Coordinates of C-alpha atoms in Angstrom, one line a residue:
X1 CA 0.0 0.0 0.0
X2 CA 3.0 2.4 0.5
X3 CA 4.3 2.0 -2.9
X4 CA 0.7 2.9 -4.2
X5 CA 0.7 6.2 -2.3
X6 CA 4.7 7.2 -3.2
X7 CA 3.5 6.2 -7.0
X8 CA 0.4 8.3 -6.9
X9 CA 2.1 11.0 -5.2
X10 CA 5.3 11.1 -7.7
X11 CA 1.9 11.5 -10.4
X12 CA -0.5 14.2 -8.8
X13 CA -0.5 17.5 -10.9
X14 CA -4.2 18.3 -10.8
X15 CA -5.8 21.2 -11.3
X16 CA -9.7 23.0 -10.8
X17 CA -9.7 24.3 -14.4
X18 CA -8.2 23.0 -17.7
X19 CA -5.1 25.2 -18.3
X20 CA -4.8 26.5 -14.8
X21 CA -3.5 23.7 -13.2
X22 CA -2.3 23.8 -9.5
X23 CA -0.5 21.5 -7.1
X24 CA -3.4 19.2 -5.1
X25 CA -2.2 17.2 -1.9
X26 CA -2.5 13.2 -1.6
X27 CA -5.0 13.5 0.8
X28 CA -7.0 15.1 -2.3
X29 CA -6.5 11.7 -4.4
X30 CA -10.0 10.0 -3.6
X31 CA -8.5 7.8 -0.6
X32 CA -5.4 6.8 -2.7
X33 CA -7.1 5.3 -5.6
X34 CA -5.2 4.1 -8.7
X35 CA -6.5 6.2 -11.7
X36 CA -9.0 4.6 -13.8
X37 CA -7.8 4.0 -17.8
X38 CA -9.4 4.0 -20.5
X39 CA -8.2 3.8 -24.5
X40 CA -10.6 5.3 -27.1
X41 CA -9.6 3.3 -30.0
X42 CA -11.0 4.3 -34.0
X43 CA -10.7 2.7 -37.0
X44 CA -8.9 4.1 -40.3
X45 CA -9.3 7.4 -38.6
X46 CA -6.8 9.4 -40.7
X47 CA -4.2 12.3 -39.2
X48 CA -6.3 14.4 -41.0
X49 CA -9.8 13.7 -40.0
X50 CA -10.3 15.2 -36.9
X51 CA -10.3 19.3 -36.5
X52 CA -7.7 19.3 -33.7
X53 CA -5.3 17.9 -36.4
X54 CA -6.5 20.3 -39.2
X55 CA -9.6 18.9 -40.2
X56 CA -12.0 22.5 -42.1
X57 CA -14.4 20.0 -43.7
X58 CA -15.5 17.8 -41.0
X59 CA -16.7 18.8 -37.1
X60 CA -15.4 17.0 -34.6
X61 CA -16.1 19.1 -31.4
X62 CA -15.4 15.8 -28.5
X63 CA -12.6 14.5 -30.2
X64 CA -11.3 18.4 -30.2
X65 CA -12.1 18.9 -27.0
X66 CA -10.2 16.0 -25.6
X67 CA -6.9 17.0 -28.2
X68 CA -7.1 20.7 -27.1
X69 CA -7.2 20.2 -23.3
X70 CA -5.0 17.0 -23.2
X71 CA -1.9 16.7 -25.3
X72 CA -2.0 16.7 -29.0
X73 CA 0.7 14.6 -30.5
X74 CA 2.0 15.4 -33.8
X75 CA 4.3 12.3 -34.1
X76 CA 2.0 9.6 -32.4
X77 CA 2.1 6.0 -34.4
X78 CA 0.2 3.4 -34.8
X79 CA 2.4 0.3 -34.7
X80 CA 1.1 -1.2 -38.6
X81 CA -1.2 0.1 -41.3
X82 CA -3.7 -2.3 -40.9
X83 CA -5.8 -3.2 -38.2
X84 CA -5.4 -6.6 -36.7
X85 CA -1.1 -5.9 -36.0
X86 CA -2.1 -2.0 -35.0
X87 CA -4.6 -4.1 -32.5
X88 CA -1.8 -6.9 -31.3
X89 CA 1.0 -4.1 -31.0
X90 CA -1.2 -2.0 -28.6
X91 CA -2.3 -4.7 -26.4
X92 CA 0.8 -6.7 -26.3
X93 CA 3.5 -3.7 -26.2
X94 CA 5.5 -6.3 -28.9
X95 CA 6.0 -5.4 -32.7
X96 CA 3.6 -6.9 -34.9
X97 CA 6.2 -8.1 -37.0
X98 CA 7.3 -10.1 -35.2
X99 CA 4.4 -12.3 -35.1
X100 CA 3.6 -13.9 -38.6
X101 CA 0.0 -14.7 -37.3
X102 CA -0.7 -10.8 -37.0
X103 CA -1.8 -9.7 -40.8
X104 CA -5.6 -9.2 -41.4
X105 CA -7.1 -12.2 -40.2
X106 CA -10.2 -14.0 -41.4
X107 CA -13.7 -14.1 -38.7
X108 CA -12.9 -17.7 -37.8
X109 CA -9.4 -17.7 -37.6
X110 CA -7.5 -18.4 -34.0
X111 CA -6.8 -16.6 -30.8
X112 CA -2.8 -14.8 -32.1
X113 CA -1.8 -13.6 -28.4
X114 CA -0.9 -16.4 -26.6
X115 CA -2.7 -16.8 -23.4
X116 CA 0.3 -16.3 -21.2
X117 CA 1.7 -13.4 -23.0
X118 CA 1.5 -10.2 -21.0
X119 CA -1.3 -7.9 -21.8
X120 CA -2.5 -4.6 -20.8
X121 CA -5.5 -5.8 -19.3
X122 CA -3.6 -8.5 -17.7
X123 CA -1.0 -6.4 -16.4
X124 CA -3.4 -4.2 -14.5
X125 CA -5.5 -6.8 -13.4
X126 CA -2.6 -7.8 -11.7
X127 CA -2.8 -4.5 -9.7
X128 CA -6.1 -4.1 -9.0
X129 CA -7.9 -3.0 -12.4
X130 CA -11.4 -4.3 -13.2
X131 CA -10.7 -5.0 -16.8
X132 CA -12.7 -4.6 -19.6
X133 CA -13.5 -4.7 -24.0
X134 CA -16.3 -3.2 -25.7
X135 CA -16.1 -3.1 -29.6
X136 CA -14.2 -4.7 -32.3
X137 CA -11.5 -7.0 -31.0
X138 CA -10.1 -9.0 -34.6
X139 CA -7.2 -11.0 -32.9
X140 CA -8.9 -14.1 -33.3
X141 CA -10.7 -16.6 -31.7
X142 CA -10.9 -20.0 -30.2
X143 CA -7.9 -22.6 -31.2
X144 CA -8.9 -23.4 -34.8
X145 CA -11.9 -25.4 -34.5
X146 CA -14.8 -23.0 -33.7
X147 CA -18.6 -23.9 -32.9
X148 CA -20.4 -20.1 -32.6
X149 CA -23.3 -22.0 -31.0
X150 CA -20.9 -22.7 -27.8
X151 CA -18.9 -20.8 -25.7
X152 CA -16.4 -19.3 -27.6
X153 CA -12.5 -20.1 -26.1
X154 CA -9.8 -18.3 -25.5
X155 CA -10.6 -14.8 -26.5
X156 CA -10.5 -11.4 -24.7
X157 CA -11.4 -13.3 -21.2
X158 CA -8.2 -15.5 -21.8
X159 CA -5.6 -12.4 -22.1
X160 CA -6.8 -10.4 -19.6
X161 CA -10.3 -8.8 -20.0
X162 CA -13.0 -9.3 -17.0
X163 CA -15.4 -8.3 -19.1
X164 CA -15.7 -8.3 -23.5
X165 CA -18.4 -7.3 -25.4
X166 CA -17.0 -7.7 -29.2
X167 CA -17.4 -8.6 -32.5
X168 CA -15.4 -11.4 -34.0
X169 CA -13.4 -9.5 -36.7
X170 CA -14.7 -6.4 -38.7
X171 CA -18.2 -5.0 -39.6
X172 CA -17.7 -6.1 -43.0
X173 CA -17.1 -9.9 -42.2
X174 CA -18.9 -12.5 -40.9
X175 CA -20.0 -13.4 -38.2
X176 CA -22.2 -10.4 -38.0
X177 CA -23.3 -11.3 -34.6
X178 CA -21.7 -9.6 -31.1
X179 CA -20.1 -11.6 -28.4
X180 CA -20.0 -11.0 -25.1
X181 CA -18.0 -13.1 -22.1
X182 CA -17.5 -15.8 -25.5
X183 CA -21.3 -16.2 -25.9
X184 CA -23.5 -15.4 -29.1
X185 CA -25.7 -12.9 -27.8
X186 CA -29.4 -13.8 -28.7
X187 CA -29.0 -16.7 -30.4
X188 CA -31.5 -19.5 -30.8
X189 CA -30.2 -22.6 -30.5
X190 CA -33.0 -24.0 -33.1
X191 CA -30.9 -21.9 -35.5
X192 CA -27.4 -22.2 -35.2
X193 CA -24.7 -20.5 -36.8
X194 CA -22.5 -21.7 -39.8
X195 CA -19.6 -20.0 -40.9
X196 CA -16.8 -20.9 -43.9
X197 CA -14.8 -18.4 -46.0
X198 CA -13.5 -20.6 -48.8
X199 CA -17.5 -21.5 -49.7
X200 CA -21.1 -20.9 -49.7
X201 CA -23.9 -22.8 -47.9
X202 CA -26.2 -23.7 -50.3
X203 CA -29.2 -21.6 -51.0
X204 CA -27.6 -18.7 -49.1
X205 CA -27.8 -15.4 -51.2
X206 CA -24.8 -13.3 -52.4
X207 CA -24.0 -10.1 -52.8
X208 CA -22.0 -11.0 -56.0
X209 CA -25.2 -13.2 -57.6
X210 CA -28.2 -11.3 -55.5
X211 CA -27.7 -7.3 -56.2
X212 CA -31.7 -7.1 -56.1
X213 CA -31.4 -7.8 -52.0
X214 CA -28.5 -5.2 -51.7
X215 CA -29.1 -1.7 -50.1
X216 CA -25.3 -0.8 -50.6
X217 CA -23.6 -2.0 -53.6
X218 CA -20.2 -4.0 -53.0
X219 CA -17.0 -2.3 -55.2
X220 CA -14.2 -5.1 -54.8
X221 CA -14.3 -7.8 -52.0
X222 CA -17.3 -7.7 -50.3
X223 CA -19.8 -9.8 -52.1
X224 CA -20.3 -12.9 -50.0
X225 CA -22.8 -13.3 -47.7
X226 CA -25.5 -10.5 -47.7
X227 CA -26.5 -9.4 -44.0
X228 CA -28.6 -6.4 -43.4
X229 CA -28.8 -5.8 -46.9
X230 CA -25.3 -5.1 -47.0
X231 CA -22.7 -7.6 -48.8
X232 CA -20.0 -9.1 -46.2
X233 CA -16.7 -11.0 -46.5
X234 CA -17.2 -14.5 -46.2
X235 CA -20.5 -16.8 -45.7
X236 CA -22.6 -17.3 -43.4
X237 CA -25.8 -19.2 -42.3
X238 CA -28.1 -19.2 -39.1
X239 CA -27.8 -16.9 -36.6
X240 CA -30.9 -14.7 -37.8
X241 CA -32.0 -13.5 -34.3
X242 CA -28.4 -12.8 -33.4
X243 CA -27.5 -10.8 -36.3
X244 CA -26.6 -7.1 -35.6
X245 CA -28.1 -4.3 -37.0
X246 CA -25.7 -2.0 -38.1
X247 CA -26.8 1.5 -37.9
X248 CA -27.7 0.9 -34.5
X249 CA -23.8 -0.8 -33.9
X250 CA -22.4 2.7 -32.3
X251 CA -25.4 3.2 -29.6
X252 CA -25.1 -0.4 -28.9
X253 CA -21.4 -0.3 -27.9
X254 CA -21.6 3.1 -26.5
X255 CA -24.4 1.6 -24.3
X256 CA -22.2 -0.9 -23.1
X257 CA -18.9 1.3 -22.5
X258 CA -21.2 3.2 -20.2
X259 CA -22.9 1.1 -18.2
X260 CA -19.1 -0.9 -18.0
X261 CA -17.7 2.3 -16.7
X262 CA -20.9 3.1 -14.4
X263 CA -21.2 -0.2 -12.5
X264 CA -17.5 -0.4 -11.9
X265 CA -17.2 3.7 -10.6
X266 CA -16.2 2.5 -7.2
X267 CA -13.6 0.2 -8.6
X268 CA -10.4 1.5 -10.4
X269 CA -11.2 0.0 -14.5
X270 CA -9.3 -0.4 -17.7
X271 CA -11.6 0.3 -20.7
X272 CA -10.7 -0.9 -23.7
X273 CA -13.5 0.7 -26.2
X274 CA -12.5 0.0 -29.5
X275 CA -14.3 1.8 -31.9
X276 CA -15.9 0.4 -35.5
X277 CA -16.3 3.9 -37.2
X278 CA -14.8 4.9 -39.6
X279 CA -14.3 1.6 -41.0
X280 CA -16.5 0.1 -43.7
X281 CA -19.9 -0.7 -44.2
X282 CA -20.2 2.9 -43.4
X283 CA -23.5 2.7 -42.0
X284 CA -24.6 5.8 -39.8
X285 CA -27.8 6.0 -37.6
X286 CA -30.3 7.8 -39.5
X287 CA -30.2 11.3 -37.4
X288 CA -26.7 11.1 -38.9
X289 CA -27.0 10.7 -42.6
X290 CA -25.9 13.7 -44.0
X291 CA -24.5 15.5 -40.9
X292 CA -21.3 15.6 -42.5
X293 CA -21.8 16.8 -46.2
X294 CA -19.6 14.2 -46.9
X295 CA -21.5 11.3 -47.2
X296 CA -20.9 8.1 -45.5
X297 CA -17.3 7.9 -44.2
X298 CA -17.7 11.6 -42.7
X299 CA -20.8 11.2 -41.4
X300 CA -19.9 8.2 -39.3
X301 CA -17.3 10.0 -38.2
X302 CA -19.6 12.8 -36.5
X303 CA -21.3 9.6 -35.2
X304 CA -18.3 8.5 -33.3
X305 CA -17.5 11.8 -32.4
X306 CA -21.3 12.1 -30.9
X307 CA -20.5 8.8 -29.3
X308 CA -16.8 10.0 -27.6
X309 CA -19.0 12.9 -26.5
X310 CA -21.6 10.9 -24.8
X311 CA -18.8 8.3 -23.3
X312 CA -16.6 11.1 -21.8
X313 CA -19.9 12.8 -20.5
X314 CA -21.0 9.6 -18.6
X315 CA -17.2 10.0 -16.9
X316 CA -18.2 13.5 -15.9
X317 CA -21.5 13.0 -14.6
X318 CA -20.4 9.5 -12.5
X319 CA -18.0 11.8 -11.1
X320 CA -14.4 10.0 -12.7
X321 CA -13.4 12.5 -15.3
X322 CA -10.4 13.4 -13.1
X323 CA -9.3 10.3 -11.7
X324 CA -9.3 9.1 -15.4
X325 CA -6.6 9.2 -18.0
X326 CA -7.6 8.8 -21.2
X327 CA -5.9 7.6 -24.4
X328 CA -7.6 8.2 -27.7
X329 CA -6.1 7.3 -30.9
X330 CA -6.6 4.9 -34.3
X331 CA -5.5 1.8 -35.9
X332 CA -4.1 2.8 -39.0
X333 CA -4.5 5.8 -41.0
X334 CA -7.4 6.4 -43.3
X335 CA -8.9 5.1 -46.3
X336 CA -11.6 6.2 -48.8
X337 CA -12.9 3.3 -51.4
X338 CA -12.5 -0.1 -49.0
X339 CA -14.7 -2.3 -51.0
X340 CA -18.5 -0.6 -50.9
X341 CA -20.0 2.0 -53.1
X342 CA -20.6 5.1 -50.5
X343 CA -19.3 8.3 -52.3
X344 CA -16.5 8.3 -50.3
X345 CA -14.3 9.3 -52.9
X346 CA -16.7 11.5 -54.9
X347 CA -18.4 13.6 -51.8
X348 CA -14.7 14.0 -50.6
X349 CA -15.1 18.0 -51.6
X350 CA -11.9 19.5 -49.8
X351 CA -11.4 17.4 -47.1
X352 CA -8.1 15.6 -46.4
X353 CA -8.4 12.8 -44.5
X354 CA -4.0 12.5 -44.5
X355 CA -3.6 15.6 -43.5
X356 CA -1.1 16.3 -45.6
X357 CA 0.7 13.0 -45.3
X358 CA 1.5 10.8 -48.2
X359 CA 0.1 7.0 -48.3
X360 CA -2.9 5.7 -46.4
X361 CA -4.1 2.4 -45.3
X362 CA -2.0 -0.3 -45.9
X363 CA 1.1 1.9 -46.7
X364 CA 4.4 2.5 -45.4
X365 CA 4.3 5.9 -46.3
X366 CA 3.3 8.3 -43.3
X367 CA -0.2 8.5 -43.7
X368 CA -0.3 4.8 -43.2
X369 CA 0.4 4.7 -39.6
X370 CA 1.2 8.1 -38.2
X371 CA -2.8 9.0 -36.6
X372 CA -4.5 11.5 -34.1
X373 CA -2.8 10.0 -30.4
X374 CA -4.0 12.0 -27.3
X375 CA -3.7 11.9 -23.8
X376 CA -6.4 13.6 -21.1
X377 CA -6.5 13.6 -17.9
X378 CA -9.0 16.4 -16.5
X379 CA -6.6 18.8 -14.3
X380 CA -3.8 16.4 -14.0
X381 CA -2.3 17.2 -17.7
X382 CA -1.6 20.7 -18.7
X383 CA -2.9 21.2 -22.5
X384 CA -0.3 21.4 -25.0
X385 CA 1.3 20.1 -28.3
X386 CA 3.6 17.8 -28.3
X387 CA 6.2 16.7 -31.1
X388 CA 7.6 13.8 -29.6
X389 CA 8.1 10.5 -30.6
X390 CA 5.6 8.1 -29.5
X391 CA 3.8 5.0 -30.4
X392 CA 1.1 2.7 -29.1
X393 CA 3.6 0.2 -28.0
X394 CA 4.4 2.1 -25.5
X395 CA 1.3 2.7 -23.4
X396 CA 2.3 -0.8 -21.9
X397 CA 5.4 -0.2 -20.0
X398 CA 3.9 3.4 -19.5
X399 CA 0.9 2.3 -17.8
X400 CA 3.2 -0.1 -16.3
X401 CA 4.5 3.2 -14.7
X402 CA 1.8 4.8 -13.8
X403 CA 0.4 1.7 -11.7
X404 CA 4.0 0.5 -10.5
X405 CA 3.5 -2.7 -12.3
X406 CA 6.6 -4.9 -13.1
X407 CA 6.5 -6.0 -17.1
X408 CA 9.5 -7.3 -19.5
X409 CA 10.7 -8.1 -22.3
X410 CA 9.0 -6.2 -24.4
X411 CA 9.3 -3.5 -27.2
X412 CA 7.2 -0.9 -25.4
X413 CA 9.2 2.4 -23.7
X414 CA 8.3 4.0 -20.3
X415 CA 7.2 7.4 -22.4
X416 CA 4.8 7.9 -18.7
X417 CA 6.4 11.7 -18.3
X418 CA 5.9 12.3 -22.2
X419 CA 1.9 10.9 -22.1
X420 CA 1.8 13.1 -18.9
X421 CA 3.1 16.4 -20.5
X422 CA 6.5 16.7 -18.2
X423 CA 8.3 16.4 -21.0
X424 CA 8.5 16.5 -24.5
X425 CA 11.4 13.5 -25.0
X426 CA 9.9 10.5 -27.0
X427 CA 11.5 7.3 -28.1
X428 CA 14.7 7.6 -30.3
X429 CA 13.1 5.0 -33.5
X430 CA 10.6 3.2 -34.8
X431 CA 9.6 0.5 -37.0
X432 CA 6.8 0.6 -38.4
X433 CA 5.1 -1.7 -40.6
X434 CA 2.8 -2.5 -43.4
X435 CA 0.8 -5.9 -45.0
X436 CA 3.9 -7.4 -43.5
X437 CA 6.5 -4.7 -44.7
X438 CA 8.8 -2.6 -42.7
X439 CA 10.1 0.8 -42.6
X440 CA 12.3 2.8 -39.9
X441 CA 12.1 5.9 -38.8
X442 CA 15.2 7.8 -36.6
X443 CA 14.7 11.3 -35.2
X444 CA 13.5 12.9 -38.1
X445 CA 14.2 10.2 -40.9
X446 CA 12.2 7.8 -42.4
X447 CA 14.0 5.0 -44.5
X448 CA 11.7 2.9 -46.5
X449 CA 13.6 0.1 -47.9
X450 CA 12.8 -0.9 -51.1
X451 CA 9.9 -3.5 -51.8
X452 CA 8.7 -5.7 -55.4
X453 CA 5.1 -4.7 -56.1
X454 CA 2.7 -2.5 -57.6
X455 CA 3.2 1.2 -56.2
X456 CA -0.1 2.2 -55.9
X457 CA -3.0 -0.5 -54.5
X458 CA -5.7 0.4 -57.9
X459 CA -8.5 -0.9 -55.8
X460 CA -8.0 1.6 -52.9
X461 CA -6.0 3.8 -54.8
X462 CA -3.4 4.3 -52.2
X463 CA 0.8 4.8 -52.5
X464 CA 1.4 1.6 -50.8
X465 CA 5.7 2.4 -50.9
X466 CA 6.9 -0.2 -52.7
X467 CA 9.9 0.8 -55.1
X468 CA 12.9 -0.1 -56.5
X469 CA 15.5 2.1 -54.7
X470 CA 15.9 3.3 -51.2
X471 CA 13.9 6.1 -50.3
X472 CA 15.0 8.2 -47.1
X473 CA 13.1 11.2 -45.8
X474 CA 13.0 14.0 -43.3
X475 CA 9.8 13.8 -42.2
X476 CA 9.9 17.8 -40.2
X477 CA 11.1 19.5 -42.9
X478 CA 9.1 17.3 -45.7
X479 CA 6.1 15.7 -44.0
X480 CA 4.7 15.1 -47.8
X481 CA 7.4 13.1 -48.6
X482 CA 8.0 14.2 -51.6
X483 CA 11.8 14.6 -51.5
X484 CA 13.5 11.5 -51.3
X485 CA 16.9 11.8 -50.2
X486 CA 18.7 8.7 -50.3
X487 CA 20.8 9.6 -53.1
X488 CA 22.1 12.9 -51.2
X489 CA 22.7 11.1 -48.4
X490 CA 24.5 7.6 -48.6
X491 CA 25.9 7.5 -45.5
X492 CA 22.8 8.5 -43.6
X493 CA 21.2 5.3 -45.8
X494 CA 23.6 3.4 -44.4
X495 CA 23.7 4.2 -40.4
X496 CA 20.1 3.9 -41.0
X497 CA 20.2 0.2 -42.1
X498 CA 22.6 -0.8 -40.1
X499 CA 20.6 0.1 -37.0
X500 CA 17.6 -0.8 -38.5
X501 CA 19.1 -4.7 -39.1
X502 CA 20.0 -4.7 -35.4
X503 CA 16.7 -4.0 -34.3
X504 CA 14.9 -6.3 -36.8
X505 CA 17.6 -9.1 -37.0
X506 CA 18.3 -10.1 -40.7
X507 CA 15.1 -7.9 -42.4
X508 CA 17.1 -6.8 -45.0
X509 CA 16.3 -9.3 -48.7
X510 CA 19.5 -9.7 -51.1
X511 CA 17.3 -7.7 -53.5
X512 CA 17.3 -4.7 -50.9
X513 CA 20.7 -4.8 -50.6
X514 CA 21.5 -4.7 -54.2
X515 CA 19.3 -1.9 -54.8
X516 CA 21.1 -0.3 -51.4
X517 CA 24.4 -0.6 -53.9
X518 CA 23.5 0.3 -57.1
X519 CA 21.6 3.4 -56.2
X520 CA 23.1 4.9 -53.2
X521 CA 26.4 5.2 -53.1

């Protein structure tokens, strides 16, 4: 109990009014109570989407809120561009890459932390924390060998979580059912669910051979099983009373972030409330359809912002707003056309979901992982920007920290005094990654080795970074990356790879360093 207080103590900054923040004693710090966590997780929210970050198009007055009174961070990564790695990095504090199970992973396939891997949710259950997921978890279930119509094992209540209300995978995959404590929830056992993703069941409808049953048309992968009138990936029978309904998906796991947070108020929590929006089927609640001028992908945007409003006012009015530090960020950065019809791309008007970054989803250009990363904590962090290095691998040995936790071997950094404002020092590097793919960046630089493969992904229409040459940029001075500099700097290249290699072991192809021969030196 000592080591509580002297942590807690070493933490208190607090303050009566955002921006005018004065010392508070211990005695002040609701009986010595651990702070209460809790990460706001979106997904393929771009840098640019949000109006904190530069966002004229789109209002985002929460999600604001939260960036102008906490700490904005200008250099805040995911750990992949794409969302099942982004997802394992966070959790686990361990590069994705260095897990081959972590790509984009199918709605059957297994469980990809192992059970006795440290977690977040496991670390701070550890100290106390009631524990808890509500949203899209896509790590995988079961061992292999999954039957929907039982209880569903391991999952989120294996690596750590008390509580988990989820879906399986995406909103555009099946099953299209949620989960919760690794039980269907309303589902009939006189109609059990079936699920395959190499074939149909027969006399199932698809989006591919059924358009007349559609009520959003399917662009390029997502015309399998048809569910709400909306085309998934992969098939799927039974299950009808279980099925979600997806315009009402964002009040339903709002609903259940609250009341997680409410019944556990006199307990210190981890929240874990990962987001769907803005991911696709874009499917806002009707009072939302057309809030954003932008069509689909903006308007559930406003949706989640609503939704962040309404979270983070349940925190105020339950009286936990400032014994509660608050993460919000995204998986990967943003995309426009992801496999539906939904004027994304042709409503766009000026908006900018990078930001000015190069890339997207799935690239390992900056736009591909660098997203909106903020930390709040109502009078304990003084608002301000932040340039600092930091990634979501490190809000596991930082939270580690901050609850005086014991964790190792992993690739997380104690960045606690950067998340809390005292001081602007981030991490030294990075790796970051992409459909497998890595890049490096090093103070300013960014080194993106080169990779076979089309440039641009036609179906998305997004640089994905492949090329044939060393590219090497400085990301303050060029955030666009427009200049590469490899050729100007050979010996920059060089350190660069060399420290990359003894981070990433031998990551480095012969064709890499052939190109690294013939073109830079």
């Amino acid at each position: 109990m000592k080591n509580i207080f002297l942590v807690l103590a070493i933490f208190v900054l607090s303050a009566c009014k955002e921006g005018n923040v004065t010392d508070r004693s211990e005695d002040e710090i609701q009986n010595g109570r651990l702070p209460n966590i809790v990460v706001i997780y979106l997904d393929d929210l771009g840098y640019g989407d949000v109006g904190a970050y530069g966002a004229k198009e789109i209002s985002t007055p929460h999600m604001d809120q939260l960036a102008n009174g906490g700490i904005k961070f200008t250099n805040g990564y995911a750990t992949s561009a794409t969302c099942t790695p982004s997802r394992y990095g966070l959790l686990t504090g361990i590069y994705p890459w260095k897990n081959k199970q972590a790509k984009i992973l199918p709605g059957t396939a297994p469980l990809i932390i192992d059970t006795a891997q440290i977690t977040i949710p496991k670390m701070l259950k550890r100290k106390g924390y009631k524990t808890g997921i509500v949203g899209k978890w896509h790590l995988g279930l079961g061992n292999g060998k999954l039957d929907w119509n039982k209880s569903i094992t391991p999952g989120p209540n294996e690596v750590g979580f008390d509580y988990s209300f989820i879906m399986a995978a995406t909103q555009d995959r099946v099953p299209t059912v949620y989960i919760e404590n690794g039980n269907v929830v309303n589902l009939e056992m006189d109609d059990p669910i079936q699920v395959d993703y190499s074939k149909n069941f027969e006399g199932e409808p698809t989006g591919k051979n059924n358009p007349e049953l559609l009520k959003m048309d399917w662009h390029h992968g997502h015309n399998n099983s048809i569910v709400n009138g909306i085309p998934r990936i992969g098939f799927m029978k039974g299950g009808e009373s279980a099925k979600w309904v997806d315009e009402t998906m964002a009040a339903t796991f709002l609903e259940r972030a609250q009341a997680f947070v409410t019944e556990r108020k006199d307990h210190p929590f981890f929240l874990y409330y990962a987001m769907q929006q803005p991911h696709v089927p874009r499917t806002p609640a009707p009072r939302f359809i057309g809030s954003s001028g932008l069509g689909p992908r903006g308007d559930v945007i406003v949706e989640a912002d609503w939704a962040i409003g309404e979270f983070i006012g349940t925190l105020k009015e339950k009286g936990l707003l400032e014994n509660t530090l608050v993460i919000l960020s995204s998986d990967n950065g943003p995309v426009l056309n992801d496999g539906y019809e939904d004027d994304a791309v042709e409503k766009l008007g000026g908006h900018d979901p990078n930001g000015g970054l190069r890339g997207g989803k799935y690239s390992l250009y900056e736009a591909g992982t660098r997203v909106p990363f903020v930390t709040y904590w109502k009078g304990r962090i003084r608002p301000k920007v932040s340039d600092a290095l930091v990634s979501q691998l490190d809000i596991l040995q930082s939270l580690a920290s901050l609850t005086a936790a014991d964790v190792e071997g992993t690739d997380s950094k104690d960045l606690l005094n950067t998340f809390l404002g005292k001081t602007d020092q981030g991490r030294e590097h990075l790796v970051m990654e992409a459909t497998t793919r890595t890049a490096y960046r090093e103070g300013n630089w960014v080194l993106i080795p080169p990779y076979k493969g089309p440039p641009i992904a036609e179906n998305v229409d997004i640089e994905l970074g492949n090329s044939d040459g060393y590219m090497l940029f400085n990301v303050k001075e060029d955030p666009g990356q427009q200049r590469n500099m490899a050729s100007k700097h050979p010996k920059k290249v060089r350190q660069m790879i060399e420290n990359f290699e003894s981070i990433t072991g031998e990551q480095f192809t012969e064709f890499q360093k052939k190109e690294l021969k013939q073109r830079t030196l």
